[in-house]
Short mmCIF file of N, CA and C in Angstrom, two decimals:
data_model
loop_
_atom_site.label_atom_id
_atom_site.label_comp_id
_atom_site.label_asym_id
_atom_site.label_seq_id
_atom_site.Cartn_x
_atom_site.Cartn_y
_atom_site.Cartn_z
N MET A 1 119.26 88.95 114.76
CA MET A 1 118.80 89.09 113.41
C MET A 1 119.70 90.01 112.60
N SER A 2 120.25 91.05 113.24
CA SER A 2 121.16 91.94 112.53
C SER A 2 122.11 92.59 113.53
N GLU A 3 123.19 93.09 113.03
CA GLU A 3 124.17 93.79 113.86
C GLU A 3 124.36 95.19 113.29
N HIS A 4 124.64 96.12 114.16
CA HIS A 4 124.81 97.52 113.75
C HIS A 4 126.07 98.04 114.42
N ARG A 5 126.99 98.56 113.63
CA ARG A 5 128.30 98.93 114.15
C ARG A 5 128.56 100.42 114.00
N ALA A 6 129.30 100.94 114.93
CA ALA A 6 129.78 102.32 114.88
C ALA A 6 131.16 102.35 115.53
N THR A 7 132.02 103.17 115.00
CA THR A 7 133.33 103.39 115.61
C THR A 7 133.34 104.79 116.19
N VAL A 8 133.67 104.89 117.46
CA VAL A 8 133.80 106.18 118.13
C VAL A 8 135.29 106.42 118.33
N ARG A 9 135.77 107.57 117.82
CA ARG A 9 137.21 107.85 117.85
C ARG A 9 137.48 109.19 118.52
N TRP A 10 138.37 109.19 119.53
CA TRP A 10 138.77 110.38 120.25
C TRP A 10 140.27 110.37 120.43
N MET A 11 140.89 111.53 120.33
CA MET A 11 142.32 111.67 120.62
C MET A 11 142.52 112.93 121.43
N ARG A 12 143.37 112.83 122.43
CA ARG A 12 143.65 113.99 123.28
C ARG A 12 144.35 115.07 122.48
N GLU A 13 143.88 116.32 122.63
CA GLU A 13 144.48 117.46 121.95
C GLU A 13 145.07 118.46 122.94
N SER A 14 144.86 118.22 124.22
CA SER A 14 145.36 119.15 125.24
C SER A 14 146.69 118.64 125.81
N ALA A 15 147.48 119.58 126.34
CA ALA A 15 148.77 119.21 126.93
C ALA A 15 148.57 118.35 128.17
N ASP A 16 147.56 118.69 128.97
CA ASP A 16 147.30 117.88 130.16
C ASP A 16 145.93 117.22 130.03
N PHE A 17 145.58 116.44 131.01
CA PHE A 17 144.31 115.72 130.97
C PHE A 17 143.57 115.96 132.28
N SER A 18 142.96 117.13 132.40
CA SER A 18 142.12 117.42 133.55
C SER A 18 140.71 117.65 133.04
N TYR A 19 139.73 117.61 133.94
CA TYR A 19 138.34 117.77 133.51
C TYR A 19 138.14 119.09 132.78
N ASP A 20 138.80 120.14 133.23
CA ASP A 20 138.63 121.45 132.61
C ASP A 20 139.35 121.60 131.28
N SER A 21 140.33 120.75 131.01
CA SER A 21 141.15 121.00 129.81
C SER A 21 141.00 119.99 128.68
N TYR A 22 140.62 118.77 128.96
CA TYR A 22 140.61 117.80 127.86
C TYR A 22 139.50 118.12 126.86
N ASN A 23 139.78 117.86 125.60
CA ASN A 23 138.81 118.13 124.54
C ASN A 23 137.72 117.07 124.52
N ARG A 24 136.55 117.51 124.17
CA ARG A 24 135.40 116.59 124.06
C ARG A 24 135.12 116.20 122.62
N ALA A 25 135.76 116.85 121.67
CA ALA A 25 135.53 116.58 120.25
C ALA A 25 135.96 115.16 119.90
N HIS A 26 135.11 114.48 119.16
CA HIS A 26 135.40 113.12 118.70
C HIS A 26 134.59 112.86 117.44
N SER A 27 134.68 111.66 116.89
CA SER A 27 133.91 111.36 115.68
C SER A 27 133.20 110.03 115.84
N TRP A 28 132.10 109.92 115.12
CA TRP A 28 131.37 108.66 114.99
C TRP A 28 131.53 108.25 113.54
N GLU A 29 131.99 107.05 113.33
CA GLU A 29 132.18 106.55 111.97
C GLU A 29 131.30 105.32 111.78
N PHE A 30 130.62 105.29 110.63
CA PHE A 30 129.70 104.20 110.35
C PHE A 30 130.16 103.43 109.13
N GLU A 31 129.74 102.17 109.04
CA GLU A 31 130.23 101.28 107.99
C GLU A 31 129.96 101.78 106.58
N GLY A 32 128.93 102.57 106.38
CA GLY A 32 128.64 103.11 105.05
C GLY A 32 129.57 104.24 104.64
N GLY A 33 130.48 104.63 105.54
CA GLY A 33 131.43 105.68 105.23
C GLY A 33 131.05 107.04 105.80
N VAL A 34 129.92 107.16 106.44
CA VAL A 34 129.51 108.43 107.01
C VAL A 34 130.28 108.69 108.29
N GLU A 35 130.76 109.91 108.43
CA GLU A 35 131.43 110.32 109.65
C GLU A 35 130.71 111.52 110.22
N VAL A 36 130.44 111.50 111.52
CA VAL A 36 129.72 112.58 112.18
C VAL A 36 130.66 113.21 113.21
N ALA A 37 130.77 114.53 113.16
CA ALA A 37 131.55 115.27 114.16
C ALA A 37 130.72 115.33 115.44
N ALA A 38 131.25 114.80 116.52
CA ALA A 38 130.51 114.70 117.77
C ALA A 38 131.29 115.36 118.90
N SER A 39 130.59 115.62 119.99
CA SER A 39 131.18 116.23 121.16
C SER A 39 130.24 115.98 122.33
N ALA A 40 130.69 116.38 123.50
CA ALA A 40 129.78 116.40 124.65
C ALA A 40 128.78 117.54 124.43
N ALA A 41 127.69 117.52 125.15
CA ALA A 41 126.74 118.63 125.11
C ALA A 41 127.42 119.89 125.64
N PRO A 42 127.00 121.06 125.15
CA PRO A 42 127.62 122.30 125.63
C PRO A 42 127.58 122.45 127.15
N ASP A 43 126.53 121.95 127.79
CA ASP A 43 126.45 122.03 129.26
C ASP A 43 127.56 121.23 129.95
N PHE A 44 128.21 120.35 129.20
CA PHE A 44 129.28 119.51 129.75
C PHE A 44 130.61 119.79 129.05
N ARG A 45 130.80 121.08 128.71
CA ARG A 45 132.03 121.58 128.12
C ARG A 45 132.25 121.10 126.68
N GLY A 46 131.17 120.80 125.99
CA GLY A 46 131.26 120.33 124.62
C GLY A 46 131.14 121.45 123.61
N ASP A 47 131.36 121.10 122.36
CA ASP A 47 131.33 122.03 121.23
C ASP A 47 129.90 122.08 120.67
N PRO A 48 129.23 123.23 120.72
CA PRO A 48 127.84 123.31 120.25
C PRO A 48 127.71 123.13 118.74
N GLU A 49 128.81 123.16 117.99
CA GLU A 49 128.76 122.96 116.54
C GLU A 49 128.86 121.49 116.15
N ARG A 50 128.95 120.61 117.14
CA ARG A 50 129.01 119.17 116.90
C ARG A 50 127.78 118.51 117.52
N VAL A 51 127.46 117.34 117.05
CA VAL A 51 126.32 116.58 117.58
C VAL A 51 126.73 115.94 118.90
N ASP A 52 125.87 116.08 119.91
CA ASP A 52 126.18 115.42 121.18
C ASP A 52 125.32 114.15 121.32
N PRO A 53 125.74 113.24 122.19
CA PRO A 53 125.02 111.95 122.32
C PRO A 53 123.55 112.11 122.68
N GLU A 54 123.22 113.11 123.48
CA GLU A 54 121.83 113.30 123.87
C GLU A 54 120.98 113.70 122.66
N GLU A 55 121.50 114.61 121.84
CA GLU A 55 120.80 115.00 120.61
C GLU A 55 120.64 113.80 119.68
N ALA A 56 121.71 113.03 119.55
CA ALA A 56 121.67 111.86 118.67
C ALA A 56 120.65 110.84 119.16
N PHE A 57 120.54 110.69 120.46
CA PHE A 57 119.57 109.77 121.04
C PHE A 57 118.15 110.20 120.68
N VAL A 58 117.86 111.49 120.85
CA VAL A 58 116.54 112.02 120.52
C VAL A 58 116.27 111.85 119.02
N ALA A 59 117.26 112.19 118.20
CA ALA A 59 117.10 112.05 116.75
C ALA A 59 116.87 110.60 116.35
N ALA A 60 117.59 109.68 116.97
CA ALA A 60 117.43 108.26 116.65
C ALA A 60 116.03 107.77 116.99
N LEU A 61 115.51 108.17 118.15
CA LEU A 61 114.15 107.76 118.53
C LEU A 61 113.11 108.36 117.58
N ALA A 62 113.28 109.65 117.25
CA ALA A 62 112.33 110.30 116.34
C ALA A 62 112.41 109.68 114.95
N SER A 63 113.61 109.38 114.50
CA SER A 63 113.80 108.78 113.18
C SER A 63 113.19 107.39 113.12
N CYS A 64 113.40 106.58 114.15
CA CYS A 64 112.84 105.24 114.19
C CYS A 64 111.31 105.29 114.16
N HIS A 65 110.75 106.20 114.95
CA HIS A 65 109.29 106.34 114.97
C HIS A 65 108.78 106.74 113.58
N MET A 66 109.46 107.73 112.97
CA MET A 66 109.04 108.19 111.65
C MET A 66 109.12 107.07 110.62
N LEU A 67 110.22 106.35 110.59
CA LEU A 67 110.38 105.29 109.59
C LEU A 67 109.34 104.20 109.78
N THR A 68 109.00 103.90 111.02
CA THR A 68 107.96 102.91 111.29
C THR A 68 106.60 103.45 110.88
N PHE A 69 106.34 104.72 111.17
CA PHE A 69 105.08 105.36 110.76
C PHE A 69 104.94 105.35 109.24
N LEU A 70 106.02 105.69 108.52
CA LEU A 70 105.98 105.68 107.06
C LEU A 70 105.71 104.29 106.52
N ALA A 71 106.34 103.27 107.09
CA ALA A 71 106.13 101.90 106.63
C ALA A 71 104.68 101.47 106.84
N LEU A 72 104.14 101.77 108.02
CA LEU A 72 102.75 101.42 108.30
C LEU A 72 101.79 102.16 107.37
N SER A 73 102.07 103.43 107.12
CA SER A 73 101.23 104.23 106.22
C SER A 73 101.27 103.67 104.80
N ALA A 74 102.46 103.33 104.34
CA ALA A 74 102.60 102.78 102.98
C ALA A 74 101.81 101.49 102.84
N ARG A 75 101.85 100.64 103.87
CA ARG A 75 101.11 99.39 103.82
C ARG A 75 99.60 99.62 103.79
N LYS A 76 99.17 100.75 104.36
CA LYS A 76 97.74 101.10 104.33
C LYS A 76 97.40 101.96 103.11
N ARG A 77 98.36 102.12 102.21
CA ARG A 77 98.20 102.90 100.99
C ARG A 77 97.86 104.37 101.26
N LEU A 78 98.39 104.89 102.37
CA LEU A 78 98.28 106.31 102.68
C LEU A 78 99.56 106.97 102.17
N VAL A 79 99.42 107.96 101.32
CA VAL A 79 100.58 108.61 100.72
C VAL A 79 100.95 109.83 101.54
N ILE A 80 102.21 109.87 101.95
CA ILE A 80 102.73 110.99 102.74
C ILE A 80 103.70 111.77 101.87
N ASP A 81 103.51 113.08 101.82
CA ASP A 81 104.41 113.95 101.05
C ASP A 81 105.51 114.53 101.92
N GLU A 82 105.24 114.73 103.20
CA GLU A 82 106.24 115.36 104.08
C GLU A 82 105.98 114.97 105.52
N TYR A 83 107.06 114.77 106.25
CA TYR A 83 106.99 114.44 107.67
C TYR A 83 108.11 115.22 108.35
N THR A 84 107.75 116.10 109.27
CA THR A 84 108.74 116.87 110.02
C THR A 84 108.46 116.69 111.50
N ASP A 85 109.47 116.38 112.26
CA ASP A 85 109.31 116.19 113.70
C ASP A 85 110.34 117.05 114.43
N ARG A 86 109.87 117.93 115.26
CA ARG A 86 110.74 118.75 116.09
C ARG A 86 110.74 118.13 117.49
N ALA A 87 111.39 116.99 117.59
CA ALA A 87 111.41 116.20 118.82
C ALA A 87 112.25 116.89 119.90
N VAL A 88 111.87 116.68 121.15
CA VAL A 88 112.59 117.25 122.28
C VAL A 88 112.81 116.15 123.32
N GLY A 89 114.05 116.03 123.75
CA GLY A 89 114.38 115.11 124.83
C GLY A 89 114.58 115.89 126.11
N PHE A 90 114.13 115.36 127.22
CA PHE A 90 114.22 116.04 128.51
C PHE A 90 115.17 115.28 129.42
N MET A 91 116.28 115.94 129.77
CA MET A 91 117.22 115.34 130.71
C MET A 91 116.84 115.82 132.09
N GLU A 92 116.59 114.87 132.95
CA GLU A 92 116.23 115.17 134.33
C GLU A 92 116.62 113.97 135.18
N LYS A 93 116.48 114.11 136.46
CA LYS A 93 116.83 112.99 137.33
C LYS A 93 115.75 111.92 137.24
N ASN A 94 116.20 110.67 137.14
CA ASN A 94 115.26 109.55 137.09
C ASN A 94 114.89 109.13 138.51
N SER A 95 114.17 108.05 138.66
CA SER A 95 113.70 107.59 139.97
C SER A 95 114.85 107.21 140.90
N GLU A 96 116.03 106.96 140.32
CA GLU A 96 117.20 106.63 141.14
C GLU A 96 118.06 107.86 141.43
N GLY A 97 117.59 109.04 140.98
CA GLY A 97 118.33 110.27 141.22
C GLY A 97 119.48 110.50 140.25
N LYS A 98 119.53 109.73 139.16
CA LYS A 98 120.59 109.87 138.16
C LYS A 98 120.07 110.65 136.96
N LEU A 99 120.97 111.45 136.34
CA LEU A 99 120.58 112.16 135.13
C LEU A 99 120.33 111.18 134.01
N ALA A 100 119.23 111.39 133.30
CA ALA A 100 118.85 110.52 132.19
C ALA A 100 117.92 111.30 131.26
N ILE A 101 117.88 110.89 130.01
CA ILE A 101 116.83 111.39 129.12
C ILE A 101 115.60 110.57 129.52
N THR A 102 114.78 111.15 130.36
CA THR A 102 113.66 110.40 130.93
C THR A 102 112.45 110.35 130.01
N ARG A 103 112.35 111.36 129.13
CA ARG A 103 111.23 111.36 128.21
C ARG A 103 111.60 112.11 126.95
N VAL A 104 110.96 111.70 125.88
CA VAL A 104 111.14 112.35 124.58
C VAL A 104 109.75 112.66 124.03
N ALA A 105 109.57 113.91 123.67
CA ALA A 105 108.30 114.33 123.06
C ALA A 105 108.50 114.41 121.56
N LEU A 106 107.76 113.60 120.84
CA LEU A 106 107.76 113.64 119.38
C LEU A 106 106.64 114.59 118.97
N ARG A 107 106.93 115.48 118.03
CA ARG A 107 105.94 116.46 117.59
C ARG A 107 105.86 116.45 116.07
N PRO A 108 105.41 115.33 115.51
CA PRO A 108 105.40 115.21 114.06
C PRO A 108 104.32 116.06 113.40
N LYS A 109 104.71 116.66 112.30
CA LYS A 109 103.78 117.37 111.42
C LYS A 109 103.82 116.63 110.10
N ILE A 110 102.67 116.12 109.67
CA ILE A 110 102.62 115.23 108.51
C ILE A 110 101.72 115.82 107.45
N LYS A 111 102.22 115.83 106.22
CA LYS A 111 101.41 116.26 105.08
C LYS A 111 101.11 115.04 104.23
N PHE A 112 99.82 114.70 104.18
CA PHE A 112 99.37 113.59 103.35
C PHE A 112 99.06 114.11 101.96
N ALA A 113 99.23 113.27 100.96
CA ALA A 113 98.91 113.64 99.58
C ALA A 113 97.40 113.72 99.41
N GLY A 114 96.96 114.53 98.47
CA GLY A 114 95.54 114.62 98.18
C GLY A 114 94.85 115.65 99.04
N ALA A 115 93.60 115.85 98.74
CA ALA A 115 92.81 116.87 99.43
C ALA A 115 92.52 116.50 100.88
N SER A 116 92.30 115.23 101.14
CA SER A 116 92.01 114.82 102.51
C SER A 116 92.83 113.59 102.87
N GLY A 117 93.33 113.60 104.06
CA GLY A 117 94.10 112.47 104.55
C GLY A 117 93.26 111.67 105.53
N PRO A 118 93.90 110.80 106.27
CA PRO A 118 93.17 110.00 107.26
C PRO A 118 92.65 110.90 108.39
N SER A 119 91.70 110.39 109.14
CA SER A 119 91.14 111.13 110.26
C SER A 119 92.18 111.28 111.37
N ILE A 120 91.93 112.20 112.26
CA ILE A 120 92.82 112.41 113.41
C ILE A 120 92.94 111.13 114.22
N GLU A 121 91.84 110.41 114.35
CA GLU A 121 91.84 109.16 115.11
C GLU A 121 92.71 108.10 114.42
N ASP A 122 92.61 108.03 113.09
CA ASP A 122 93.42 107.05 112.35
C ASP A 122 94.91 107.38 112.43
N VAL A 123 95.24 108.67 112.40
CA VAL A 123 96.64 109.08 112.55
C VAL A 123 97.14 108.71 113.95
N ALA A 124 96.31 108.94 114.95
CA ALA A 124 96.69 108.58 116.33
C ALA A 124 96.93 107.07 116.45
N LYS A 125 96.09 106.28 115.80
CA LYS A 125 96.28 104.82 115.81
C LYS A 125 97.59 104.43 115.14
N LEU A 126 97.91 105.11 114.02
CA LEU A 126 99.18 104.84 113.33
C LEU A 126 100.37 105.18 114.22
N HIS A 127 100.28 106.31 114.94
CA HIS A 127 101.36 106.67 115.87
C HIS A 127 101.49 105.63 116.97
N HIS A 128 100.37 105.16 117.48
CA HIS A 128 100.41 104.12 118.52
C HIS A 128 101.10 102.85 118.00
N LEU A 129 100.71 102.44 116.80
CA LEU A 129 101.34 101.25 116.20
C LEU A 129 102.82 101.48 115.91
N ALA A 130 103.15 102.69 115.43
CA ALA A 130 104.55 103.00 115.16
C ALA A 130 105.37 102.91 116.43
N HIS A 131 104.82 103.41 117.53
CA HIS A 131 105.52 103.32 118.82
C HIS A 131 105.70 101.86 119.24
N GLU A 132 104.66 101.07 119.09
CA GLU A 132 104.74 99.65 119.48
C GLU A 132 105.76 98.87 118.66
N HIS A 133 105.97 99.27 117.41
CA HIS A 133 106.84 98.50 116.52
C HIS A 133 108.21 99.14 116.30
N CYS A 134 108.45 100.32 116.84
CA CYS A 134 109.76 100.97 116.68
C CYS A 134 110.81 100.19 117.47
N PHE A 135 111.86 99.75 116.78
CA PHE A 135 112.91 98.94 117.41
C PHE A 135 113.56 99.68 118.58
N LEU A 136 113.81 100.96 118.40
CA LEU A 136 114.49 101.71 119.46
C LEU A 136 113.58 101.99 120.64
N ALA A 137 112.33 102.31 120.38
CA ALA A 137 111.39 102.52 121.49
C ALA A 137 111.28 101.25 122.33
N ASN A 138 111.40 100.10 121.68
CA ASN A 138 111.34 98.83 122.39
C ASN A 138 112.64 98.52 123.13
N SER A 139 113.65 99.37 122.94
CA SER A 139 114.97 99.10 123.51
C SER A 139 115.35 100.00 124.68
N VAL A 140 114.52 100.99 125.00
CA VAL A 140 114.90 101.96 126.01
C VAL A 140 113.83 102.11 127.09
N LEU A 141 114.24 102.68 128.22
CA LEU A 141 113.31 102.96 129.31
C LEU A 141 112.66 104.33 129.18
N THR A 142 113.22 105.17 128.33
CA THR A 142 112.72 106.53 128.14
C THR A 142 111.25 106.51 127.73
N ARG A 143 110.46 107.36 128.37
CA ARG A 143 109.04 107.49 128.00
C ARG A 143 108.97 108.32 126.72
N ILE A 144 108.28 107.83 125.73
CA ILE A 144 108.16 108.51 124.43
C ILE A 144 106.69 108.82 124.20
N VAL A 145 106.40 110.09 123.96
CA VAL A 145 105.02 110.52 123.73
C VAL A 145 104.94 111.29 122.43
N VAL A 146 103.81 111.18 121.75
CA VAL A 146 103.56 111.96 120.54
C VAL A 146 102.66 113.12 120.93
N GLU A 147 103.15 114.34 120.64
CA GLU A 147 102.41 115.56 120.95
C GLU A 147 102.10 116.30 119.66
N PRO A 148 101.14 117.20 119.70
CA PRO A 148 100.89 118.03 118.51
C PRO A 148 102.14 118.87 118.23
N PRO A 149 102.44 119.16 116.97
CA PRO A 149 103.61 119.97 116.68
C PRO A 149 103.46 121.37 117.27
N ALA A 150 104.60 121.92 117.69
CA ALA A 150 104.59 123.27 118.28
C ALA A 150 104.46 124.34 117.22
#
């Protein structure tokens, strides 16, 4: 139905190419012209001032869930003024003993317009529907849960 493209660009900046010396800095370029400074995670000799793939994965899942939640809310004529999610991805060994982001905890804090918003139960139902319809959640093995915001 649609295609989504990204260009990942890396160039060696070190004199030699050993695990301890090669640079992890690279860029992600998108068709709209946005460029993101990326690197490996700091635990893997990356630059903490750049986005790493694990962070981007967590952000993408949280963003997809949020956008789906907003769309469902709009269709139900629920007005949202603010949505903040401090999502956390957990890297641990999976059932095969390999490192993976095995689970992502979404912790959305939502401000609805007006004096009263939907009930806690209705919000939970919206989160359930958002999870079921999120394109990325449907694309990964990672367990995704919605938790109360910290």
